[in-house]
Amino acid sequence: MAVINLTLIESEIELIPGIPKYITIESNVPTNIFYTLDGTDPTEDSNLVLGEIFLPTIFESVTFK
């Protein structure tokens, strides 16, 4: 079984202290990573990570699958 490592990189720019303006996700193997910003579980119809994910507000959550 392959182990997939995801690395979350927070921007140095912050929306407010402690909350990054965006994050970047890297994987150790080629893969598609889908995400949502409303707390629901991601599906193949959800947003696909293509670069930076800008975080709209501190009141919304990010869920990865």
PDB file of C-alpha atoms in Angstrom:
ATOM      1  CA  MET A   1       0.000   0.000   0.000  1.00  0.00           C
ATOM      2  CA  ALA A   2       1.345   3.413  -0.972  1.00  0.00           C
ATOM      3  CA  VAL A   3       1.501   6.153   1.614  1.00  0.00           C
ATOM      4  CA  ILE A   4       0.351   9.554   0.428  1.00  0.00           C
ATOM      5  CA  ASN A   5       1.728  12.514   2.343  1.00  0.00           C
ATOM      6  CA  LEU A   6      -0.003  15.866   2.041  1.00  0.00           C
ATOM      7  CA  THR A   7       1.877  18.981   3.084  1.00  0.00           C
ATOM      8  CA  LEU A   8      -0.079  22.150   3.909  1.00  0.00           C
ATOM      9  CA  ILE A   9       1.912  25.353   3.441  1.00  0.00           C
ATOM     10  CA  GLU A  10       0.424  28.527   4.942  1.00  0.00           C
ATOM     11  CA  SER A  11       1.077  31.915   3.359  1.00  0.00           C
ATOM     12  CA  GLU A  12       3.104  34.397   5.334  1.00  0.00           C
ATOM     13  CA  ILE A  13       0.420  36.977   4.540  1.00  0.00           C
ATOM     14  CA  GLU A  14      -2.409  36.765   7.078  1.00  0.00           C
ATOM     15  CA  LEU A  15      -6.071  37.782   6.918  1.00  0.00           C
ATOM     16  CA  ILE A  16      -5.904  38.416  10.641  1.00  0.00           C
ATOM     17  CA  PRO A  17      -3.152  37.360  13.064  1.00  0.00           C
ATOM     18  CA  GLY A  18      -2.841  33.553  12.975  1.00  0.00           C
ATOM     19  CA  ILE A  19      -5.077  33.022   9.911  1.00  0.00           C
ATOM     20  CA  PRO A  20      -3.230  32.682   6.571  1.00  0.00           C
ATOM     21  CA  LYS A  21      -4.578  34.429   3.468  1.00  0.00           C
ATOM     22  CA  TYR A  22      -4.101  31.232   1.456  1.00  0.00           C
ATOM     23  CA  ILE A  23      -2.689  27.729   1.718  1.00  0.00           C
ATOM     24  CA  THR A  24      -0.875  25.519  -0.761  1.00  0.00           C
ATOM     25  CA  ILE A  25      -1.101  21.722  -0.693  1.00  0.00           C
ATOM     26  CA  GLU A  26       1.666  19.444  -1.953  1.00  0.00           C
ATOM     27  CA  SER A  27       1.634  15.655  -2.314  1.00  0.00           C
ATOM     28  CA  ASN A  28       4.517  13.185  -2.513  1.00  0.00           C
ATOM     29  CA  VAL A  29       2.756  11.346  -5.385  1.00  0.00           C
ATOM     30  CA  PRO A  30       0.798  12.634  -8.393  1.00  0.00           C
ATOM     31  CA  THR A  31      -2.850  12.834  -7.330  1.00  0.00           C
ATOM     32  CA  ASN A  32      -5.983  14.939  -7.631  1.00  0.00           C
ATOM     33  CA  ILE A  33      -6.946  16.689  -4.395  1.00  0.00           C
ATOM     34  CA  PHE A  34     -10.499  17.992  -4.080  1.00  0.00           C
ATOM     35  CA  TYR A  35     -11.676  20.465  -1.420  1.00  0.00           C
ATOM     36  CA  THR A  36     -14.661  22.435  -0.174  1.00  0.00           C
ATOM     37  CA  LEU A  37     -14.910  25.693   1.749  1.00  0.00           C
ATOM     38  CA  ASP A  38     -18.285  25.040   3.371  1.00  0.00           C
ATOM     39  CA  GLY A  39     -17.483  22.066   5.621  1.00  0.00           C
ATOM     40  CA  THR A  40     -19.117  19.432   3.394  1.00  0.00           C
ATOM     41  CA  ASP A  41     -17.210  16.340   2.280  1.00  0.00           C
ATOM     42  CA  PRO A  42     -15.437  16.811  -1.057  1.00  0.00           C
ATOM     43  CA  THR A  43     -16.488  14.783  -4.097  1.00  0.00           C
ATOM     44  CA  GLU A  44     -15.069  14.569  -7.616  1.00  0.00           C
ATOM     45  CA  ASP A  45     -17.410  17.478  -8.459  1.00  0.00           C
ATOM     46  CA  SER A  46     -15.794  19.708  -5.791  1.00  0.00           C
ATOM     47  CA  ASN A  47     -13.016  22.243  -6.305  1.00  0.00           C
ATOM     48  CA  LEU A  48      -9.738  20.757  -7.504  1.00  0.00           C
ATOM     49  CA  VAL A  49      -6.496  22.015  -5.958  1.00  0.00           C
ATOM     50  CA  LEU A  50      -4.607  23.697  -8.799  1.00  0.00           C
ATOM     51  CA  GLY A  51      -2.466  26.098  -6.807  1.00  0.00           C
ATOM     52  CA  GLU A  52      -3.170  28.372  -3.893  1.00  0.00           C
ATOM     53  CA  ILE A  53      -6.446  28.074  -2.008  1.00  0.00           C
ATOM     54  CA  PHE A  54      -7.540  31.496  -0.808  1.00  0.00           C
ATOM     55  CA  LEU A  55      -9.370  31.376   2.516  1.00  0.00           C
ATOM     56  CA  PRO A  56     -12.412  33.677   2.369  1.00  0.00           C
ATOM     57  CA  THR A  57     -13.134  34.129   6.086  1.00  0.00           C
ATOM     58  CA  ILE A  58     -12.235  32.568   9.407  1.00  0.00           C
ATOM     59  CA  PHE A  59     -15.837  31.389   9.816  1.00  0.00           C
ATOM     60  CA  GLU A  60     -15.707  28.951   6.882  1.00  0.00           C
ATOM     61  CA  SER A  61     -13.932  25.609   7.110  1.00  0.00           C
ATOM     62  CA  VAL A  62     -11.810  23.713   4.595  1.00  0.00           C
ATOM     63  CA  THR A  63     -12.308  19.952   4.210  1.00  0.00           C
ATOM     64  CA  PHE A  64      -9.962  17.760   2.186  1.00  0.00           C
ATOM     65  CA  LYS A  65     -10.417  14.282   0.833  1.00  0.00           C
TER      66      LYS A  65
END
